[in-house]
Tab-separated table of C-alpha atoms and ligand atoms in Angstrom:
chain	number	residue	atom	x	y	z
A	1	UNK	CA	-26.769	-22.101	0.292
A	2	UNK	CA	-23.942	-21.191	-1.990
A	3	UNK	CA	-20.573	-21.244	-0.297
A	4	UNK	CA	-19.185	-17.356	0.581
A	5	UNK	CA	-16.226	-16.729	-1.472
A	6	UNK	CA	-13.068	-16.203	0.312
A	7	UNK	CA	-12.003	-12.322	-0.049
A	8	UNK	CA	-8.402	-11.620	-1.235
A	9	UNK	CA	-6.521	-9.787	1.593
A	10	UNK	CA	-3.699	-7.697	0.704
A	11	UNK	CA	-1.477	-5.529	2.829
A	12	UNK	CA	0.580	-2.283	1.252
A	13	UNK	CA	3.266	-1.082	2.932
A	14	UNK	CA	5.949	1.629	2.525
A	15	UNK	CA	7.803	4.714	3.978
A	16	UNK	CA	5.462	7.671	5.007
A	17	UNK	CA	4.736	9.910	2.188
A	18	UNK	CA	5.752	7.384	-0.382
A	19	UNK	CA	2.455	7.016	-2.075
A	20	UNK	CA	0.971	4.208	-0.359
A	21	UNK	CA	-2.661	5.677	-0.063
A	22	UNK	CA	-2.400	7.520	-3.378
A	23	UNK	CA	-1.366	3.918	-4.986
A	24	UNK	CA	-3.730	1.982	-2.845
A	25	UNK	CA	-6.844	4.162	-3.571
A	26	UNK	CA	-6.468	4.070	-7.410
A	27	UNK	CA	-5.781	0.056	-7.216
A	28	UNK	CA	-9.324	0.067	-5.279
A	29	UNK	CA	-10.976	2.246	-7.618
A	30	UNK	CA	-9.585	0.298	-10.770
A	31	UNK	CA	-10.939	-3.016	-9.141
A	32	UNK	CA	-14.390	-1.789	-8.344
A	33	UNK	CA	-14.668	-0.317	-11.864
A	34	UNK	CA	-14.001	-4.113	-13.040
A	35	UNK	CA	-16.942	-5.054	-10.891
A	36	UNK	CA	-15.367	-6.215	-7.613
A	37	UNK	CA	-16.392	-5.901	-4.498
A	38	UNK	CA	-13.629	-3.742	-2.508
A	39	UNK	CA	-12.809	-2.597	1.017
A	40	UNK	CA	-9.768	-0.264	1.688
A	41	UNK	CA	-8.688	-0.309	5.451
A	42	UNK	CA	-6.569	2.892	6.115
A	43	UNK	CA	-4.057	1.551	8.764
A	44	UNK	CA	-2.222	4.977	9.334
A	45	UNK	CA	-2.804	7.288	12.224
A	46	UNK	CA	-3.023	10.315	9.573
A	47	UNK	CA	-6.493	8.642	8.759
A	48	UNK	CA	-6.392	10.038	5.191
A	49	UNK	CA	-6.139	6.657	3.097
A	50	UNK	CA	-9.623	6.666	1.539
A	51	UNK	CA	-9.686	10.401	0.929
A	52	UNK	CA	-9.606	10.232	-2.955
A	53	UNK	CA	-12.468	7.768	-2.651
A	54	UNK	CA	-14.379	10.469	-1.166
A	55	UNK	CA	-14.083	13.795	-2.684
A	56	UNK	CA	-11.490	14.754	-0.429
A	57	UNK	CA	-13.339	13.903	2.576
A	58	UNK	CA	-12.381	12.242	6.074
A	59	UNK	CA	-14.376	9.708	7.289
A	60	UNK	CA	-14.679	8.915	10.915
A	61	UNK	CA	-12.193	6.666	12.203
A	62	UNK	CA	-13.129	3.308	14.008
A	63	UNK	CA	-11.022	4.671	17.285
A	64	UNK	CA	-12.835	7.746	17.380
A	65	UNK	CA	-16.207	6.408	16.908
A	66	UNK	CA	-15.204	4.008	20.006
A	67	UNK	CA	-14.244	6.618	22.067
A	68	UNK	CA	-18.041	8.187	21.843
A	69	UNK	CA	-19.786	4.828	21.980
A	70	UNK	CA	-19.170	1.399	23.344
A	71	UNK	CA	-21.171	-0.414	20.793
A	72	UNK	CA	-20.520	0.331	17.249
A	73	UNK	CA	-23.082	-0.536	14.139
A	74	UNK	CA	-21.456	-1.353	10.933
A	75	UNK	CA	-22.470	1.676	9.289
A	76	UNK	CA	-20.652	4.117	11.368
A	77	UNK	CA	-17.292	2.645	10.621
A	78	UNK	CA	-17.726	1.608	6.887
A	79	UNK	CA	-18.320	4.342	4.314
A	80	UNK	CA	-18.991	3.918	0.805
A	81	UNK	CA	-16.717	5.810	-1.782
A	82	UNK	CA	-16.135	5.988	-5.479
A	83	UNK	CA	-17.551	2.919	-7.654
A	84	UNK	CA	-19.061	1.594	-4.301
A	85	UNK	CA	-15.347	0.785	-2.347
A	86	UNK	CA	-16.146	0.384	1.155
A	87	UNK	CA	-14.029	2.787	3.266
A	88	UNK	CA	-12.781	2.266	6.651
A	89	UNK	CA	-10.254	4.377	8.567
A	90	UNK	CA	-8.661	2.697	11.789
A	91	UNK	CA	-7.450	5.907	13.511
A	92	UNK	CA	-4.728	6.385	15.863
A	93	UNK	CA	-4.270	7.583	19.610
A	94	UNK	CA	-3.965	11.439	20.285
A	95	UNK	CA	-0.509	12.561	19.006
A	96	UNK	CA	2.264	11.540	21.694
A	97	UNK	CA	0.063	9.080	23.615
A	98	UNK	CA	-0.504	5.238	23.408
A	99	UNK	CA	0.093	2.995	20.482
A	100	UNK	CA	-0.203	3.707	17.215
A	101	UNK	CA	-0.602	0.191	15.885
A	102	UNK	CA	-3.654	-0.179	18.424
A	103	UNK	CA	-6.178	1.490	15.852
A	104	UNK	CA	-5.354	-1.502	13.268
A	105	UNK	CA	-5.680	-4.161	16.074
A	106	UNK	CA	-9.226	-2.780	17.045
A	107	UNK	CA	-10.596	-1.922	13.850
A	108	UNK	CA	-9.770	-5.468	12.547
A	109	UNK	CA	-11.414	-6.814	15.751
A	110	UNK	CA	-14.612	-4.609	15.180
A	111	UNK	CA	-14.794	-5.615	11.581
A	112	UNK	CA	-14.758	-9.103	12.599
A	113	UNK	CA	-17.291	-8.579	15.555
A	114	UNK	CA	-19.790	-6.868	13.308
A	115	UNK	CA	-19.308	-9.498	10.819
A	116	UNK	CA	-18.450	-7.039	8.148
A	117	UNK	CA	-16.004	-9.356	6.276
A	118	UNK	CA	-18.528	-11.935	5.891
A	119	UNK	CA	-21.961	-9.772	5.291
A	120	UNK	CA	-20.417	-7.740	2.443
A	121	UNK	CA	-19.287	-10.736	0.426
A	122	UNK	CA	-16.108	-8.783	-0.322
A	123	UNK	CA	-13.723	-9.908	-3.426
A	124	UNK	CA	-10.617	-7.804	-1.767
A	125	UNK	CA	-9.658	-6.507	1.317
A	126	UNK	CA	-6.705	-4.003	0.852
A	127	UNK	CA	-4.981	-2.954	4.041
A	128	UNK	CA	-2.890	0.526	3.413
A	129	UNK	CA	-0.162	0.561	6.152
A	130	UNK	CA	2.371	2.785	7.524
A	131	UNK	CA	5.679	0.909	6.956
A	132	UNK	CA	8.451	2.704	8.541
A	133	UNK	CA	7.790	2.159	12.072
A	134	UNK	CA	8.939	-0.542	13.866
A	135	UNK	CA	5.969	-1.325	16.092
A	136	UNK	CA	4.312	-4.357	16.843
A	137	UNK	CA	0.870	-2.927	16.006
A	138	UNK	CA	2.202	-2.150	12.466
A	139	UNK	CA	3.219	-5.621	11.822
A	140	UNK	CA	-0.802	-7.005	12.827
A	141	UNK	CA	-1.756	-7.507	9.323
A	142	UNK	CA	1.553	-9.531	8.442
A	143	UNK	CA	1.949	-11.271	11.715
A	144	UNK	CA	-1.467	-12.344	12.218
A	145	UNK	CA	-1.864	-13.686	9.016
A	146	UNK	CA	-4.723	-11.144	8.220
A	147	UNK	CA	-3.594	-10.145	4.983
A	148	UNK	CA	-2.023	-12.953	2.814
A	149	UNK	CA	-0.206	-10.983	0.633
A	150	UNK	CA	2.055	-7.704	1.301
A	151	UNK	CA	3.069	-5.537	-1.465
A	152	UNK	CA	5.396	-2.415	-0.749
A	153	UNK	CA	5.483	0.926	-2.609
A	154	UNK	CA	8.845	1.825	-2.905
A	155	UNK	CA	10.782	4.821	-5.178
A	156	UNK	CA	14.175	4.205	-5.879
A	157	UNK	CA	15.199	6.769	-2.488
A	158	UNK	CA	17.618	5.078	-0.235
A	159	UNK	CA	15.343	5.730	2.891
A	160	UNK	CA	12.345	3.982	0.721
A	161	UNK	CA	14.338	0.839	0.062
A	162	UNK	CA	15.695	0.960	3.370
A	163	UNK	CA	12.026	0.767	4.976
A	164	UNK	CA	11.171	-1.720	2.507
A	165	UNK	CA	14.211	-3.986	3.444
A	166	UNK	CA	13.074	-3.497	6.943
A	167	UNK	CA	9.807	-4.886	5.923
A	168	UNK	CA	11.234	-7.707	4.279
A	169	UNK	CA	12.744	-8.559	7.773
A	170	UNK	CA	9.636	-8.290	9.445
A	171	UNK	CA	7.750	-10.805	6.571
A	172	UNK	CA	10.995	-13.204	7.233
A	173	UNK	CA	10.465	-12.894	10.805
A	174	UNK	CA	6.670	-14.091	11.004
A	175	UNK	CA	7.003	-16.373	7.883
A	176	UNK	CA	7.472	-19.722	10.020
A	177	UNK	CA	4.058	-18.941	12.155
A	178	UNK	CA	1.625	-18.525	9.654
A	179	UNK	CA	2.658	-14.720	8.798
A	180	UNK	CA	1.806	-12.741	5.473
A	181	UNK	CA	4.065	-13.404	2.416
A	182	UNK	CA	5.566	-10.846	0.179
A	183	UNK	CA	4.049	-10.369	-3.328
A	184	UNK	CA	6.382	-7.760	-4.611
A	185	UNK	CA	7.470	-3.997	-4.846
A	186	UNK	CA	5.467	-1.366	-6.381
A	187	UNK	CA	7.836	1.012	-8.088
A	188	UNK	CA	6.630	4.699	-7.235
A	189	UNK	CA	7.589	8.101	-8.819
A	190	UNK	CA	9.972	5.983	-11.173
A	191	UNK	CA	10.628	8.229	-14.320
A	192	UNK	CA	14.344	7.656	-14.811
A	193	UNK	CA	16.067	4.755	-16.407
A	194	UNK	CA	18.661	4.583	-13.318
A	195	UNK	CA	15.554	4.633	-10.969
A	196	UNK	CA	14.395	1.250	-12.473
A	197	UNK	CA	17.600	-0.311	-12.662
A	198	UNK	CA	18.423	0.289	-8.963
A	199	UNK	CA	14.822	-1.066	-8.091
A	200	UNK	CA	15.163	-4.371	-10.203
A	201	UNK	CA	18.547	-4.777	-8.692
A	202	UNK	CA	17.236	-4.685	-5.206
A	203	UNK	CA	14.283	-6.870	-6.040
A	204	UNK	CA	16.807	-9.161	-7.370
A	205	UNK	CA	19.008	-9.277	-4.234
A	206	UNK	CA	15.962	-9.586	-2.133
A	207	UNK	CA	14.334	-12.290	-3.944
A	208	UNK	CA	11.131	-10.918	-5.210
A	209	UNK	CA	9.904	-8.878	-7.914
A	210	UNK	CA	8.627	-5.549	-9.089
A	211	UNK	CA	4.833	-5.600	-10.197
A	212	UNK	CA	5.107	-2.207	-11.999
A	213	UNK	CA	6.827	1.360	-12.125
A	214	UNK	CA	4.290	4.008	-11.676
A	215	UNK	CA	5.501	7.454	-12.962
A	216	UNK	CA	5.527	10.497	-10.719
A	217	UNK	CA	2.831	12.374	-12.902
A	218	UNK	CA	1.181	15.697	-12.517
A	219	UNK	CA	-1.908	14.076	-13.443
A	220	UNK	CA	-1.921	12.640	-9.972
A	221	UNK	CA	-1.389	15.899	-8.560
A	222	UNK	CA	-4.431	17.081	-10.238
A	223	UNK	CA	-6.332	14.160	-9.450
A	224	UNK	CA	-5.558	14.736	-5.734
A	225	UNK	CA	-6.111	18.173	-5.717
A	226	UNK	CA	-9.858	17.763	-7.090
A	227	UNK	CA	-9.875	15.148	-4.033
A	228	UNK	CA	-10.290	12.506	-6.284
A	229	UNK	CA	-8.099	9.019	-7.447
A	230	UNK	CA	-6.668	9.595	-10.902
A	231	UNK	CA	-8.918	6.517	-12.133
A	232	UNK	CA	-12.201	8.845	-11.484
A	233	UNK	CA	-10.539	12.223	-12.418
A	234	UNK	CA	-8.688	11.026	-15.479
A	235	UNK	CA	-9.996	7.685	-16.632
A	236	UNK	CA	-8.589	8.210	-20.043
A	237	UNK	CA	-4.856	9.409	-19.081
A	238	UNK	CA	-1.584	7.172	-19.359
A	239	UNK	CA	-1.464	7.236	-15.745
A	240	UNK	CA	-4.683	5.709	-15.031
A	241	UNK	CA	-3.763	2.801	-17.550
A	242	UNK	CA	-0.655	2.168	-15.280
A	243	UNK	CA	-2.855	2.224	-12.197
A	244	UNK	CA	-5.251	-0.360	-14.020
A	245	UNK	CA	-2.405	-2.643	-15.067
A	246	UNK	CA	-0.935	-2.687	-11.646
A	247	UNK	CA	-4.742	-3.464	-10.161
A	248	UNK	CA	-4.853	-6.619	-12.157
A	249	UNK	CA	-1.606	-7.908	-11.735
A	250	UNK	CA	-2.335	-7.465	-7.678
A	251	UNK	CA	-5.690	-9.044	-8.187
A	252	UNK	CA	-4.175	-11.580	-9.834
A	253	UNK	CA	-1.284	-12.551	-8.049
A	254	UNK	CA	-1.151	-15.428	-6.429
A	255	UNK	CA	1.890	-16.977	-4.951
A	256	UNK	CA	4.004	-14.970	-2.652
A	257	UNK	CA	7.328	-15.703	-0.936
A	258	UNK	CA	9.440	-15.205	1.986
A	259	UNK	CA	11.796	-12.376	0.874
A	260	UNK	CA	15.975	-12.335	1.614
A	261	UNK	CA	16.218	-9.144	3.065
A	262	UNK	CA	19.680	-7.607	3.082
A	263	UNK	CA	21.760	-7.177	6.320
A	264	UNK	CA	22.157	-3.426	7.050
A	265	UNK	CA	25.953	-3.314	6.489
A	266	UNK	CA	25.316	-5.227	3.210
A	267	UNK	CA	22.525	-2.676	2.264
A	268	UNK	CA	25.029	0.013	2.954
A	269	UNK	CA	27.532	-1.675	0.491
A	270	UNK	CA	24.779	-2.285	-1.956
A	271	UNK	CA	23.876	1.676	-1.670
A	272	UNK	CA	27.505	2.754	-1.840
A	273	UNK	CA	28.053	0.526	-5.277
A	274	UNK	CA	25.180	2.217	-6.818
A	275	UNK	CA	26.281	5.743	-5.925
A	276	UNK	CA	29.595	5.054	-7.824
A	277	UNK	CA	27.394	3.793	-10.428
A	278	UNK	CA	25.367	7.004	-10.623
A	279	UNK	CA	28.685	8.907	-10.662
A	280	UNK	CA	29.795	7.055	-13.625
A	281	UNK	CA	26.427	7.714	-15.612
A	282	UNK	CA	26.648	11.494	-14.786
A	283	UNK	CA	26.036	12.102	-18.669
A	284	UNK	CA	23.138	10.373	-20.176
A	285	UNK	CA	20.700	8.552	-17.680
A	286	UNK	CA	21.241	10.689	-14.766
A	287	UNK	CA	20.847	13.784	-17.000
A	288	UNK	CA	17.572	12.368	-18.077
A	289	UNK	CA	16.371	11.856	-14.622
A	290	UNK	CA	17.084	15.436	-13.824
A	291	UNK	CA	15.228	16.582	-16.571
A	292	UNK	CA	12.167	14.582	-15.944
A	293	UNK	CA	11.578	15.869	-12.249
B	1	LIG	P1	1.516	7.860	1.926
B	1	LIG	O1	-0.084	7.095	2.117
B	1	LIG	O2	2.754	6.741	1.268
B	1	LIG	O3	1.795	8.770	2.860
B	1	LIG	P2	0.414	9.501	-0.221
B	1	LIG	O4	-0.148	8.521	-1.093
B	1	LIG	O5	-0.349	10.203	0.566
B	1	LIG	O6	1.690	8.876	0.698
B	1	LIG	O7	1.106	10.330	-1.008
B	1	LIG	C1	2.078	11.653	-0.723
B	1	LIG	C2	2.186	12.643	-1.900
B	1	LIG	O8	2.627	12.221	-3.014
B	1	LIG	C3	0.672	13.053	-2.324
B	1	LIG	O9	0.493	14.235	-2.408
B	1	LIG	C4	0.391	12.215	-3.745
B	1	LIG	O10	-0.632	12.973	-4.460
B	1	LIG	C5	1.918	12.402	-4.033
B	1	LIG	N1	2.184	11.259	-5.037
B	1	LIG	C6	2.060	9.885	-4.902
B	1	LIG	N2	2.483	9.238	-5.897
B	1	LIG	C7	2.647	10.195	-6.888
B	1	LIG	C8	2.704	9.912	-8.502
B	1	LIG	N3	3.146	8.698	-8.837
B	1	LIG	N4	2.779	11.157	-9.111
B	1	LIG	C9	2.527	12.148	-8.398
B	1	LIG	N5	2.413	12.661	-7.333
B	1	LIG	C10	2.143	11.297	-6.483
B	2	LIG	MG1	-1.228	7.292	3.542
């Protein structure tokens, strides 16, 4: 019997609302269109990770399904979406009760128990994980080495960079005990030149790389309003081209590293330095930025 291929396991982290699910779903859709077998696991209690792969519809989460039944079938938690992407939503506890990270642990256990990873003969599994909560549950894909490569979505906003830096600390912490390593940063909503410079500089300081700069685009908004990814709704658009390039880079990426996060006081100093530079750039670049928003 031919040996089973090992799926590439990727986790995408980032601050809430930064564009993780949008970016992840477009990556999944692009890879599926390239003929790969892809599974996307939403690991955010919002449980909306895979909506744009399923015409804007929610799927039952693993935790919700488990509340109703003790034994599950794979087809109750794995739902096919655009291009044949297998969609899973881990789910979360009722608001205000329990640990939000538990959904991830439980979902991964269930997928393993039901042999979903083996039976589907996947090429890629992408975990879409909330990144601004410092909680053990959310670290599971990193800590347990479930994912091999971690990517973070960040804009040039300080809070997004702050969340990315915290993630780097988590990766560094578990790197000696078989944890996942960092593949790089996906710049999202990066239109202005200063935003690129800022992210480039952050990546250099923390020993990582920027994989792609994804512009903020009304095409993404239009796609979302149709309940679709940009790859599905506007495959010929420039934005779809950016997502396809990003998807290939991520799929071809092979060597991840331990990042060098900044201490909080150094991150503050770094940010303050940029504040001065932005003031100095008051004309030119900063104006361009304001005009493009
Ligand atoms: P997260 O999963 O990180 O919480 P989402 O992917 O749900 O964030 O994105 C939040 C909002 O931002 C969505 O309405 C999405 O359409 C929008 N968005 C994300 N990236 C872009 C982009 N590059 N251009 C335009 N809108 C975007
Ligand atoms: Mg999301």
